[in-house]
CSV table of C-alpha atoms and ligand atoms in Angstrom, one decimal:
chain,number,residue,atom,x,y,z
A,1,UNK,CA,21.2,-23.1,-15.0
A,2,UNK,CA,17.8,-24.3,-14.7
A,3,UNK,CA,14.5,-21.6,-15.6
A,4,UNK,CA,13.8,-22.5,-11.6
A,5,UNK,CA,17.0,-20.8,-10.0
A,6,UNK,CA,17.3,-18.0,-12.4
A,7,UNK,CA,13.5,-16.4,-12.4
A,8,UNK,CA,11.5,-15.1,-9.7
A,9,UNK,CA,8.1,-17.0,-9.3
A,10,UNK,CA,5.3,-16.4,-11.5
A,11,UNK,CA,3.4,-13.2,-10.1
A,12,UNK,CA,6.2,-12.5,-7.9
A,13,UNK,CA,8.3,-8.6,-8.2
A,14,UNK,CA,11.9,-8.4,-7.7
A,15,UNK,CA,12.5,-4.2,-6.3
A,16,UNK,CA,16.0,-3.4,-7.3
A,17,UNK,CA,17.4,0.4,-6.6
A,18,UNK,CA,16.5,2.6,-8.0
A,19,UNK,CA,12.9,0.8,-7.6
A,20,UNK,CA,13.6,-0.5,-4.2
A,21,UNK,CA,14.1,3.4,-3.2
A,22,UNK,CA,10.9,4.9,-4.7
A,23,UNK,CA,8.8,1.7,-2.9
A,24,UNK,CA,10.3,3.0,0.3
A,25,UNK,CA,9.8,6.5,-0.6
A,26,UNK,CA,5.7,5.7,-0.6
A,27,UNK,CA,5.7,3.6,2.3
A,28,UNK,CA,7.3,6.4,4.4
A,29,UNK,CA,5.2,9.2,2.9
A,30,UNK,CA,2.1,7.0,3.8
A,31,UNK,CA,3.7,6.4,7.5
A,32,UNK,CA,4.0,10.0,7.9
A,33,UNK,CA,0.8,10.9,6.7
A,34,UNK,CA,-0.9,8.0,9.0
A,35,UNK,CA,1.1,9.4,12.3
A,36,UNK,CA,-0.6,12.8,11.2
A,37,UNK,CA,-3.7,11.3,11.6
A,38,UNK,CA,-3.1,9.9,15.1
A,39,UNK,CA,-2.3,5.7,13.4
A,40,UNK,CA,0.6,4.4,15.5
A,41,UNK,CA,3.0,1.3,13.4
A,42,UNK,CA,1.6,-2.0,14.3
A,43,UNK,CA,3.3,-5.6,12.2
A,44,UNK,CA,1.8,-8.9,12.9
A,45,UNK,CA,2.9,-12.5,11.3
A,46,UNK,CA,3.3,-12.6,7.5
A,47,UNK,CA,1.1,-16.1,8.0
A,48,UNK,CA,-2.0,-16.7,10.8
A,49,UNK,CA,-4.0,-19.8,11.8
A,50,UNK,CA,-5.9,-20.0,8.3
A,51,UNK,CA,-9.7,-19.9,11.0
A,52,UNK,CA,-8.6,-16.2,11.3
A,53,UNK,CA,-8.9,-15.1,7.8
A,54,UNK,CA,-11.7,-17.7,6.9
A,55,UNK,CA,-14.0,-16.1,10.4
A,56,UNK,CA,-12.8,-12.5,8.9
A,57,UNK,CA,-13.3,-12.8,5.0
A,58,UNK,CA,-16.3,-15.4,5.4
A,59,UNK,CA,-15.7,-19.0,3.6
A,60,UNK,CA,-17.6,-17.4,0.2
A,61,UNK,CA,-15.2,-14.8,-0.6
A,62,UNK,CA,-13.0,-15.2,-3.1
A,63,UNK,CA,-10.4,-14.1,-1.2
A,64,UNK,CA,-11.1,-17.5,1.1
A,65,UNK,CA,-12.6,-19.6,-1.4
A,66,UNK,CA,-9.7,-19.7,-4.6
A,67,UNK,CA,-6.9,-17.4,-3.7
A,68,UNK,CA,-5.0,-18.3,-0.6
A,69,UNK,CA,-1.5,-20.1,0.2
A,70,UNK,CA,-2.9,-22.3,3.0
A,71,UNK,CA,-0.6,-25.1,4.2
A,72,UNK,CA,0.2,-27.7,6.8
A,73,UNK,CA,3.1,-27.0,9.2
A,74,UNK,CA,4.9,-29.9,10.7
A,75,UNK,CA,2.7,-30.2,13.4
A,76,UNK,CA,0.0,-30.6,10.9
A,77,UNK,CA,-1.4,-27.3,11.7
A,78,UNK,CA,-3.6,-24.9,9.2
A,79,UNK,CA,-2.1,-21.8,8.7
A,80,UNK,CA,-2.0,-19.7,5.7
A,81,UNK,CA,-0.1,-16.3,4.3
A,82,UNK,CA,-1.9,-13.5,5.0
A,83,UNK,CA,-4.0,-12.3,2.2
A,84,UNK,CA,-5.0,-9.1,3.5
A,85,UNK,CA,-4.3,-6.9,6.6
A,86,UNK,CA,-7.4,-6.3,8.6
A,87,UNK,CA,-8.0,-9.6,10.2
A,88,UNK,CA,-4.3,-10.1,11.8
A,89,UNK,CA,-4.3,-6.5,12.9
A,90,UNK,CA,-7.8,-7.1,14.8
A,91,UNK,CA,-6.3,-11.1,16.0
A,92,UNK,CA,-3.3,-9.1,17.3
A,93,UNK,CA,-4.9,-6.3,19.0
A,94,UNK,CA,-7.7,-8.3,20.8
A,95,UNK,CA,-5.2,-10.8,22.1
A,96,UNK,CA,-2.8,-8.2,23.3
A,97,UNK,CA,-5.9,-6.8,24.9
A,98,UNK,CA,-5.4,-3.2,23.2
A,99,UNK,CA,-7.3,-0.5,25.0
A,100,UNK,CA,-9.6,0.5,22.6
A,101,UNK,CA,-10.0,2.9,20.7
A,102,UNK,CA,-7.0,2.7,18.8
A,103,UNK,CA,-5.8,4.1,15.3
A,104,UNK,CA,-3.0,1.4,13.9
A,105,UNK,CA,-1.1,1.5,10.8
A,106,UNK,CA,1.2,-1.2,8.4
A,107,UNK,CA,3.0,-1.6,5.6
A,108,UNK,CA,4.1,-4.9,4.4
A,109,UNK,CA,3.5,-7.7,1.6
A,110,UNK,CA,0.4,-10.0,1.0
A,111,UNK,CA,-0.2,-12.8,-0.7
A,112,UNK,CA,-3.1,-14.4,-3.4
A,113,UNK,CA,-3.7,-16.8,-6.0
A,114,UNK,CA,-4.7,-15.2,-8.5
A,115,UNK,CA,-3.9,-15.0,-12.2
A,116,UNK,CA,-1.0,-12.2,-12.4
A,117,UNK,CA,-1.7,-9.4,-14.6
A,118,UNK,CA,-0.4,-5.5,-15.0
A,119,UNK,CA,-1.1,-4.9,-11.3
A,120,UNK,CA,-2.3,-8.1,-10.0
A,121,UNK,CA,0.3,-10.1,-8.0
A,122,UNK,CA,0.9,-13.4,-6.2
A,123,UNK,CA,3.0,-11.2,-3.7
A,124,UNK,CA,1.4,-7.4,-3.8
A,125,UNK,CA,2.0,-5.0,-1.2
A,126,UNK,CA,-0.7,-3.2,1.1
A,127,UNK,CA,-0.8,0.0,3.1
A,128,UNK,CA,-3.3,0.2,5.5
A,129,UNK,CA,-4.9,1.4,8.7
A,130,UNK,CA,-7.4,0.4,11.0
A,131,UNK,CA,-9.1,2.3,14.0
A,132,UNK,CA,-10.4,0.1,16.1
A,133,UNK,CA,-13.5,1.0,18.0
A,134,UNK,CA,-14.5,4.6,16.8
A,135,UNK,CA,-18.6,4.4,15.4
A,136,UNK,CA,-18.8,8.2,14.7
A,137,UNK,CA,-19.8,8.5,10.6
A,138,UNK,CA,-17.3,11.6,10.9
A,139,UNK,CA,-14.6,9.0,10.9
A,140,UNK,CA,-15.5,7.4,7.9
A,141,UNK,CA,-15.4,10.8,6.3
A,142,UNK,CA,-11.5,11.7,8.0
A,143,UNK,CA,-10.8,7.9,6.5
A,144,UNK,CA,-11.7,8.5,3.1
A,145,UNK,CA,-10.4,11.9,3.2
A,146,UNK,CA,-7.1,10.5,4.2
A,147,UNK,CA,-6.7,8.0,1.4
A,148,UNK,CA,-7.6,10.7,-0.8
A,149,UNK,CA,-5.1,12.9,0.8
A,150,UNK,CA,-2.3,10.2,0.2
A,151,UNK,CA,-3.1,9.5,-3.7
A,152,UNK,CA,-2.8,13.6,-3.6
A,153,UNK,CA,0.3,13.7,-1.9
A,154,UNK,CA,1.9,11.3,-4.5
A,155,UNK,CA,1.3,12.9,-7.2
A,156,UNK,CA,-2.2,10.7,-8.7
A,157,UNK,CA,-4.6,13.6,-10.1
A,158,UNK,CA,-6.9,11.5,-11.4
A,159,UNK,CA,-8.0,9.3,-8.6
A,160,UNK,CA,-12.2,9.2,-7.8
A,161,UNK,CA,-13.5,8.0,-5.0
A,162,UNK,CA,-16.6,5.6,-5.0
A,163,UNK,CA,-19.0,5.1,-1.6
A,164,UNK,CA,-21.7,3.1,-0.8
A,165,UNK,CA,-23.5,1.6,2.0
A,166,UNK,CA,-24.7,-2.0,2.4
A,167,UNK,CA,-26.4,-1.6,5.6
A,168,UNK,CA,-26.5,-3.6,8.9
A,169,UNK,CA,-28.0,-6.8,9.8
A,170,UNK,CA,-30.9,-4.9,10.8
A,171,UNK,CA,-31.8,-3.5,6.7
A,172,UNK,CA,-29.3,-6.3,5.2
A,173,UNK,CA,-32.0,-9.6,5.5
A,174,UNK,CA,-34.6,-7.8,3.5
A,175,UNK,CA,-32.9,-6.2,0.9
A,176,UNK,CA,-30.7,-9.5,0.2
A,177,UNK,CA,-34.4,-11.2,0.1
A,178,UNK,CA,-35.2,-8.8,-2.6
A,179,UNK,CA,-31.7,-9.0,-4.3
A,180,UNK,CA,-32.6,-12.7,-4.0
A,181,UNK,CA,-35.6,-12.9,-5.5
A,182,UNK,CA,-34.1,-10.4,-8.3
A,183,UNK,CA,-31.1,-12.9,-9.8
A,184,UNK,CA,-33.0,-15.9,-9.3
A,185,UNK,CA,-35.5,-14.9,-12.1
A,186,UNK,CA,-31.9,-14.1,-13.8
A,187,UNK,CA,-30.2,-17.0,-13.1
A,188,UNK,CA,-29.5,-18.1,-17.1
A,189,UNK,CA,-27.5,-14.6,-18.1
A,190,UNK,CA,-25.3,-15.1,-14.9
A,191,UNK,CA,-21.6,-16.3,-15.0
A,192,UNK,CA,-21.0,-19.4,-13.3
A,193,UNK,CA,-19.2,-17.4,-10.6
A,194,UNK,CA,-21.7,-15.4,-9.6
A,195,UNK,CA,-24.9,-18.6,-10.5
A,196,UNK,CA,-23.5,-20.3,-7.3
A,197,UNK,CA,-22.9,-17.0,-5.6
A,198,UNK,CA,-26.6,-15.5,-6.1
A,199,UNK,CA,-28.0,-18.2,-3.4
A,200,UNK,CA,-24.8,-18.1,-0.9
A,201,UNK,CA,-23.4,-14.8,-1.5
A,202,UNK,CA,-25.7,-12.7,-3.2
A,203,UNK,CA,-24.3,-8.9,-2.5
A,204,UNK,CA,-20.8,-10.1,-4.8
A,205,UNK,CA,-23.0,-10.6,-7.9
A,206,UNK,CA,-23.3,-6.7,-7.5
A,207,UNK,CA,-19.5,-6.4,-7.9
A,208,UNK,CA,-19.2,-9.1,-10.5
A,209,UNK,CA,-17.0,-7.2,-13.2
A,210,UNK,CA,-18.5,-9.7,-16.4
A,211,UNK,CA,-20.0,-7.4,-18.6
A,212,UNK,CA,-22.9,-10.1,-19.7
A,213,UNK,CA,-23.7,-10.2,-15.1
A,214,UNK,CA,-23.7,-6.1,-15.6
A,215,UNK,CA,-26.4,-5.6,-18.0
A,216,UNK,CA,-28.1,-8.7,-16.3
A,217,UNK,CA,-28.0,-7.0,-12.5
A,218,UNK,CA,-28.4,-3.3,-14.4
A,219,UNK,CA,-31.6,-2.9,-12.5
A,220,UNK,CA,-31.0,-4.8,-9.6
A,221,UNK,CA,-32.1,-3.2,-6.0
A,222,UNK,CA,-29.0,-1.6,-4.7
A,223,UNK,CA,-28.5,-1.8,-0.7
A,224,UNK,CA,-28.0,1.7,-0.8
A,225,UNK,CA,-32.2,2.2,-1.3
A,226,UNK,CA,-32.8,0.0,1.8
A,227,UNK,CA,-30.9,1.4,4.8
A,228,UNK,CA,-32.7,1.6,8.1
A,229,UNK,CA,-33.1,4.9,9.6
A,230,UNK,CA,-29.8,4.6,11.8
A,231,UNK,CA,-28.3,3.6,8.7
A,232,UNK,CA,-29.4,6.2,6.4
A,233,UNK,CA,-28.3,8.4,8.9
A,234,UNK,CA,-24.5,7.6,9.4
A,235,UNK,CA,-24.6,7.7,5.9
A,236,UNK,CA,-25.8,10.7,4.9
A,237,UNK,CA,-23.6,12.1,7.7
A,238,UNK,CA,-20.7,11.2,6.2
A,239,UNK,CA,-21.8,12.5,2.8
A,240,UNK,CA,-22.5,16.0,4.1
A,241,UNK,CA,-19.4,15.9,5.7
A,242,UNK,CA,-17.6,15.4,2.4
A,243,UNK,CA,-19.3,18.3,0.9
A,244,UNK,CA,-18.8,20.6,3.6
A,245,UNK,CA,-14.6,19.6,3.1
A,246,UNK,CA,-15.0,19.6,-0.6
A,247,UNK,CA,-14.3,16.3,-0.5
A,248,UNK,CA,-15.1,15.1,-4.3
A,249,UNK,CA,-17.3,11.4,-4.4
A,250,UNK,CA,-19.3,9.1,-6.4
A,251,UNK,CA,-22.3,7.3,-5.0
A,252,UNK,CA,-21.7,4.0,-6.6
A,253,UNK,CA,-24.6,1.4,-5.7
A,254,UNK,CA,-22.9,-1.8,-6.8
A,255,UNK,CA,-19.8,-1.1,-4.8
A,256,UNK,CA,-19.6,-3.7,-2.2
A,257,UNK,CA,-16.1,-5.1,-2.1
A,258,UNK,CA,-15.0,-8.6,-1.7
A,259,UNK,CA,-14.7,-9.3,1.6
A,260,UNK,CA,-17.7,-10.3,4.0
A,261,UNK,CA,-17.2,-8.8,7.0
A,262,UNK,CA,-17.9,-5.2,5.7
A,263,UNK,CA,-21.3,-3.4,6.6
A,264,UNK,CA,-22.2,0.4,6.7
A,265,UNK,CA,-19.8,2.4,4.1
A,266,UNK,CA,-17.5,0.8,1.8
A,267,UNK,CA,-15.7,3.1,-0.5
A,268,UNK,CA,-12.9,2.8,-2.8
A,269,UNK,CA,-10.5,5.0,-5.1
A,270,UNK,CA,-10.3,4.1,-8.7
A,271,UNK,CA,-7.4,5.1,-10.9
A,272,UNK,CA,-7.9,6.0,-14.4
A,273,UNK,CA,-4.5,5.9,-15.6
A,274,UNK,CA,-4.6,2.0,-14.7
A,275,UNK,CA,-5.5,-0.4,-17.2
A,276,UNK,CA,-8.5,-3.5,-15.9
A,277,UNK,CA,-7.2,-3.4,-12.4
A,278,UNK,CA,-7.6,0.0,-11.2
A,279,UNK,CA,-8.4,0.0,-7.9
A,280,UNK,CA,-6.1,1.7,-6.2
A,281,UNK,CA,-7.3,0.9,-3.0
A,282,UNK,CA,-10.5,0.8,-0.4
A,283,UNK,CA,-11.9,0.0,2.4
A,284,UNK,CA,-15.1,0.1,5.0
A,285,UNK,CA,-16.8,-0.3,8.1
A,286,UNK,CA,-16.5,-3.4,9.8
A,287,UNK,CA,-18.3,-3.2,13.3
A,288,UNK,CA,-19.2,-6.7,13.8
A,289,UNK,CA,-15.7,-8.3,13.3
A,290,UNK,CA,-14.3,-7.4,16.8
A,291,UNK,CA,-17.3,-9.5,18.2
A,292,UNK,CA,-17.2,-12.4,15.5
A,293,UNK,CA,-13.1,-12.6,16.6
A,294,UNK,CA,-14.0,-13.3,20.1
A,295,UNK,CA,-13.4,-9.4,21.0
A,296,UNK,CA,-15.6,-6.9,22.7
A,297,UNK,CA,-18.7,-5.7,20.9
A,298,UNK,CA,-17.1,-2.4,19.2
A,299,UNK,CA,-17.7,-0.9,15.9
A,300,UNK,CA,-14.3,-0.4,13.5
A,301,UNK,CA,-13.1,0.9,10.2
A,302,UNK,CA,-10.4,0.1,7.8
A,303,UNK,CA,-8.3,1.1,4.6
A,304,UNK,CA,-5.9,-0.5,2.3
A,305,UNK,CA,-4.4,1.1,-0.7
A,306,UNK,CA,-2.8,-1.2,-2.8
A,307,UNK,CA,1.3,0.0,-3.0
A,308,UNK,CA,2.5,-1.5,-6.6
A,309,UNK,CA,-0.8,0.4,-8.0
A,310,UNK,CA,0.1,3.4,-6.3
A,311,UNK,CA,3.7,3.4,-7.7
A,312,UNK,CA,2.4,2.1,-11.4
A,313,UNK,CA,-0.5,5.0,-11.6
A,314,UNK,CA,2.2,7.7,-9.8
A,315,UNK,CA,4.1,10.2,-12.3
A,316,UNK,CA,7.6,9.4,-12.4
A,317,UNK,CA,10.6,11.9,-12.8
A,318,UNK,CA,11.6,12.2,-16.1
A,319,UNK,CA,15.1,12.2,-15.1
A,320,UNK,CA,15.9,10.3,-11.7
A,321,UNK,CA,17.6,12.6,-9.6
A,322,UNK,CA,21.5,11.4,-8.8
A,323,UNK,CA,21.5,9.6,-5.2
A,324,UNK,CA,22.2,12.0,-2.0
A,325,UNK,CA,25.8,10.3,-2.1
A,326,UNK,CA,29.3,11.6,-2.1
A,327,UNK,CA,31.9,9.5,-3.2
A,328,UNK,CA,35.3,10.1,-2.0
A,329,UNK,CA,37.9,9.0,-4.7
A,330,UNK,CA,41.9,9.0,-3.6
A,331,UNK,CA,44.7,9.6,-5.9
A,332,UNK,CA,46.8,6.6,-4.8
A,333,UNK,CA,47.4,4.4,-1.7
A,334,UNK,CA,49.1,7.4,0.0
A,335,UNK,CA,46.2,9.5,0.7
A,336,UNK,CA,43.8,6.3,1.4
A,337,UNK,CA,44.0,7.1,5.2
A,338,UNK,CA,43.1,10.4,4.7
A,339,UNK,CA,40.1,9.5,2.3
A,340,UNK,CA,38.7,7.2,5.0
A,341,UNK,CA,38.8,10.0,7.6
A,342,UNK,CA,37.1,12.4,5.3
A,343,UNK,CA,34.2,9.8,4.5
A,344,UNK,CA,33.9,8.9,8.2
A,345,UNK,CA,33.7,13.0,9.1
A,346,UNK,CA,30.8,13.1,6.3
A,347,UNK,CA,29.0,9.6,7.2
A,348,UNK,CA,29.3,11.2,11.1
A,349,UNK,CA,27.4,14.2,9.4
A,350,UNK,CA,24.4,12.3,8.1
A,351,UNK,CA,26.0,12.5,4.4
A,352,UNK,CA,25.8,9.2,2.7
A,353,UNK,CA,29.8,8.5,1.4
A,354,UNK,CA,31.0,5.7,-0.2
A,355,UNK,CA,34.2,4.4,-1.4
A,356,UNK,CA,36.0,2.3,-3.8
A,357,UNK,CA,38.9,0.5,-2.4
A,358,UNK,CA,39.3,-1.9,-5.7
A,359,UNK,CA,39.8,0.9,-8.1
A,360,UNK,CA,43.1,1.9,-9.2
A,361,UNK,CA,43.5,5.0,-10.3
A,362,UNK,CA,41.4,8.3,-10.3
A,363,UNK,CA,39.8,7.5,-13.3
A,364,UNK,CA,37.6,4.5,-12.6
A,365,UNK,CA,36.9,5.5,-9.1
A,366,UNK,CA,35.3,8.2,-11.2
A,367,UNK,CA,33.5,5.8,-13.2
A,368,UNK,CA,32.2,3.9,-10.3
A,369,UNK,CA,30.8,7.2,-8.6
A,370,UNK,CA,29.1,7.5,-11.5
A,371,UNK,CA,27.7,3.7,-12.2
A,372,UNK,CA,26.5,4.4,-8.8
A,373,UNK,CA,24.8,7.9,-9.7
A,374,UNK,CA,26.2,9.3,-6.8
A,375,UNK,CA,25.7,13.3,-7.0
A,376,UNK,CA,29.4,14.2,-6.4
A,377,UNK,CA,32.4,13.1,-6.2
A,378,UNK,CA,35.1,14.5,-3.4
A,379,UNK,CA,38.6,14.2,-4.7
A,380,UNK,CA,41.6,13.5,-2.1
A,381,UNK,CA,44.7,14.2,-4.1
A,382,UNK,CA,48.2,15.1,-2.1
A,383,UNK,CA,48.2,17.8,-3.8
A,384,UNK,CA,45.2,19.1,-2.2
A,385,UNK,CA,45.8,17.4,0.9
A,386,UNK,CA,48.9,20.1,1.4
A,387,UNK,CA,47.2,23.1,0.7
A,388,UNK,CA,44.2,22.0,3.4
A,389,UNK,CA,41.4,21.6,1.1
A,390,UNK,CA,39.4,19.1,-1.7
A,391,UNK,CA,37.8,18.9,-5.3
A,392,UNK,CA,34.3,18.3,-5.4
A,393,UNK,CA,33.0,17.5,-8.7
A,394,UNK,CA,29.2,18.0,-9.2
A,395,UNK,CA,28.2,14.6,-11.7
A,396,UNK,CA,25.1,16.0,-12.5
A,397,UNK,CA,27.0,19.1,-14.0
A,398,UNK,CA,30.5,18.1,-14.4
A,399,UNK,CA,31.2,21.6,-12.9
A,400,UNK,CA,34.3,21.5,-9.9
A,401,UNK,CA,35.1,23.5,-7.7
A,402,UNK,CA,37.6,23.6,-4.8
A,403,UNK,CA,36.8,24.0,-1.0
A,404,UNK,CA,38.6,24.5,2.5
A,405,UNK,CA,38.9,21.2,4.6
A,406,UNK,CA,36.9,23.0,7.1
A,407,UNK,CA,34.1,24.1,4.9
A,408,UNK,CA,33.1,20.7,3.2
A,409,UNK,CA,30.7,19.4,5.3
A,410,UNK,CA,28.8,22.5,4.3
A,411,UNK,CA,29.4,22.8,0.7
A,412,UNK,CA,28.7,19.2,0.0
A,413,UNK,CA,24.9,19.3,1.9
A,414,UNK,CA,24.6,22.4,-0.6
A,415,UNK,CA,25.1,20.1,-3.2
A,416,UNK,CA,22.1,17.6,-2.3
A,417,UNK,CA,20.0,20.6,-1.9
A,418,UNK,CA,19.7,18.8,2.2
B,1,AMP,P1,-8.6,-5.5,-1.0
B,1,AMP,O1,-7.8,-6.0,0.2
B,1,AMP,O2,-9.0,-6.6,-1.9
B,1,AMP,O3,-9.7,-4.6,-0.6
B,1,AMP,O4,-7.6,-4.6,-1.8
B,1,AMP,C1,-7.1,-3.4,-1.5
B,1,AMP,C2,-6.2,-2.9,-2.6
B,1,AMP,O5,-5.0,-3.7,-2.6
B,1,AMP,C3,-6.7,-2.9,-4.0
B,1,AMP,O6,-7.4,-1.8,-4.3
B,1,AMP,C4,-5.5,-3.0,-4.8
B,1,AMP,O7,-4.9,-1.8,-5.0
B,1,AMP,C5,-4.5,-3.9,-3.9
B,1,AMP,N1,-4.6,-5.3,-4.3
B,1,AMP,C6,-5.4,-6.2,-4.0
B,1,AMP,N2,-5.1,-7.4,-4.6
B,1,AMP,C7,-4.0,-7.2,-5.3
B,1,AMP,C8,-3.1,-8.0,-6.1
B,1,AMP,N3,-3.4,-9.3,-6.3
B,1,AMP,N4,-2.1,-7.5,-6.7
B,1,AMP,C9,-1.8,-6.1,-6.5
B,1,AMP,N5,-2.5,-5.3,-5.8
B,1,AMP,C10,-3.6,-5.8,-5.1
């Protein structure tokens, strides 16, 4: 069989049980927490018309510029898989004509070209919100509270959040003069990256991870030191407010993340357990893309937290637990029926049961309960079947025990700890 048909494509994940169950796990804790916070579900198209991300991101990014899976539909249309969440979520909501505001949530995969790495994907999955029209620097501080809040839920101690803030357009033109004026006089200890980016882009250089642009940019003017009063004032807002909820932060004056159509507050949560890539995830203000899209003039924040990072940097069990299943194994073709019934009276009860119609014999039914890591196994002999009751046979312990027909349902929740 050809390499092509037998492997997954380069950058791509393959989630398997019991992988495939812990993804799920996070993406419903993140749900829940969301709702909590007032975010309602919201899915848009896994590809948009390619304008939407390049308005959104700006043409310089390098989001835009080298990493996404744009192509020509059959109608020789532009379109392109979404690299990121927050520009379909505002496309969506302005054309549905939301009332705004409006808190929205997702979960769902994204797509770059990039070169794969621990944590770095081709396919990478994002979970996010977005609220849409709320300006008040107390909602930055519930955002990055509640990304916080997540990585706590989950289990990541060690996660620190960074802030910044690069300004508006009113303090943004003078401090990217100076900025400007700053890497030009730099140009030769540059990467190339970030030698084309100084006159078109400027602000990346700031982020550029190359340790030689670092030292270079070590005493560059930070956008943090040029804020206009209103500016200065939502941020410093939002830093008391962090202090007042014990909210721990680092100011970080280089943080401006990759994506253009951030101003005010950008912030992000870093992950020491993570090797190179350890963002976790971040996010920021972006008050002007509602406008820029077409929409009304209305300010809005957003968050992404990146899910295979989250699941990599997450403490794992040292022993997976045995799947909330029961598997109902029969003694021969006799008491099939009554096995049936039995797994139709726990299924109706909300208790996972499964059986194994190809088995014969006691034996490897057992064997397949436990290839399955189901947590017990309920035994239908005719024996049993006489005297009104069944085995149930804890796997995790190998214990048994014997209970009343009537009495199962109960004793067999008590044995997933429901
Ligand atoms: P961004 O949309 O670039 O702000 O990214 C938000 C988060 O998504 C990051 O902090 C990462 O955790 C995650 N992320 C971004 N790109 C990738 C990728 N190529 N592979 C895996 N995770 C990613």
């Amino acid at each position: 069989m050809s390499g092509e048909l037998r492997n997954r494509p380069k950058g791509t994940l393959d989630f398997l049980p019991p992988d495939s169950e812990r993804k799920r796990w996070f993406e419903t804790a993140f749900v829940r927490l969301a709702e909590v916070y007032g975010f309602r579900p919201v899915e848009t198209p896994l590809f948009e018309h390619t304008e939407v991300f390049i308005k959104s991101a700006g043409e310089t990014s390098d989001v835009v510029g080298k990493e996404m899976y744009t192509f020509t539909d059959r109608a020789g249309r532009s379109l392109t898989l979404r690299p990121e969440g927050t520009p379909g979520v505002v496309r969506a909501a302005l054309e549905a004509g939301t009332r705004l505001p409006c808190r929205l949530c997702y979960t769902g995969p994204f797509f770059r070209y990039s070169r794969p790495q621990k944590g770095r994907y081709r396919q990478f999955h994002q979970l996010g919100v977005e609220a849409l029209g709320e300006a008040s620097p107390y909602v930055d501080a519930e955002l990055i509270m509640f990304g916080a809040e997540f990585f706590a839920l989950v289990g990541i101690a060690d996660c620190s959040v960074s802030i910044n803030s690069i300004g508006c357009t009113a303090c943004r033109p003078d401090f990217r003069a100076q900025l400007i004026d700053f890497l030009n006089q730099r140009l030769d200890q540059l990467c190339t990256d970030c030698r084309r980016r100084a006159a078109i882009n400027p602000l990346r250089v700031l982020d550029c991870k190359n340790p030689g642009c670092r030292a270079a940019t070590a005493e560059a003017p930070q956008p943090m030191n040029y804020l206009c009063p209103e500016c200065r004032g939502h941020f410093d807002a939002i830093l008391d407010e962090l202090r007042r909820r014990n909210q721990r932060f680092v100011l970080d004056g280089r943080l401006v993340r990759g994506l253009d159509y951030y101003n005010r507050t950008t912030f992000e949560y870093i992950s020491a357990a993570l090797g190179a890539q350890d963002s976790l995830g971040g996010g920021g203000r972006y008050d002007y893309l509602l406008r820029e899209m077409g929409g009304p003039d209305m300010p809005a924040i957003g968050l992404a937290i990146g899910l295979e990072r989250t699941m990599l940097a997450a403490p794992m069990a040292e022993q997976p637990p045995r799947r909330r299943l029961c598997w109902v194994a029969f003694f021969s073709t006799a008491e099939r029926q009554a096995a049936i019934d039995i797994a139709d009276r726990l299924r109706a009860a909300g208790i996972p049961a499964q059986l194994d119609f190809d088995a014969t014999g006691i034996k490897r039914q057992f064997r397949s309960a436990d290839a399955a890591g189901a947590a017990c196994c309920l035994v239908v002999g005719p024996d049993e079947l006489a005297r009104g009751v069944y085995t149930v046979k804890d796997l995790g312990t190998g214990s048994s025990l014997e209970v009343a027909a009537n009495t199962v349902i109960e004793e067999v929740r008590a044995l997933f700890r429901y």
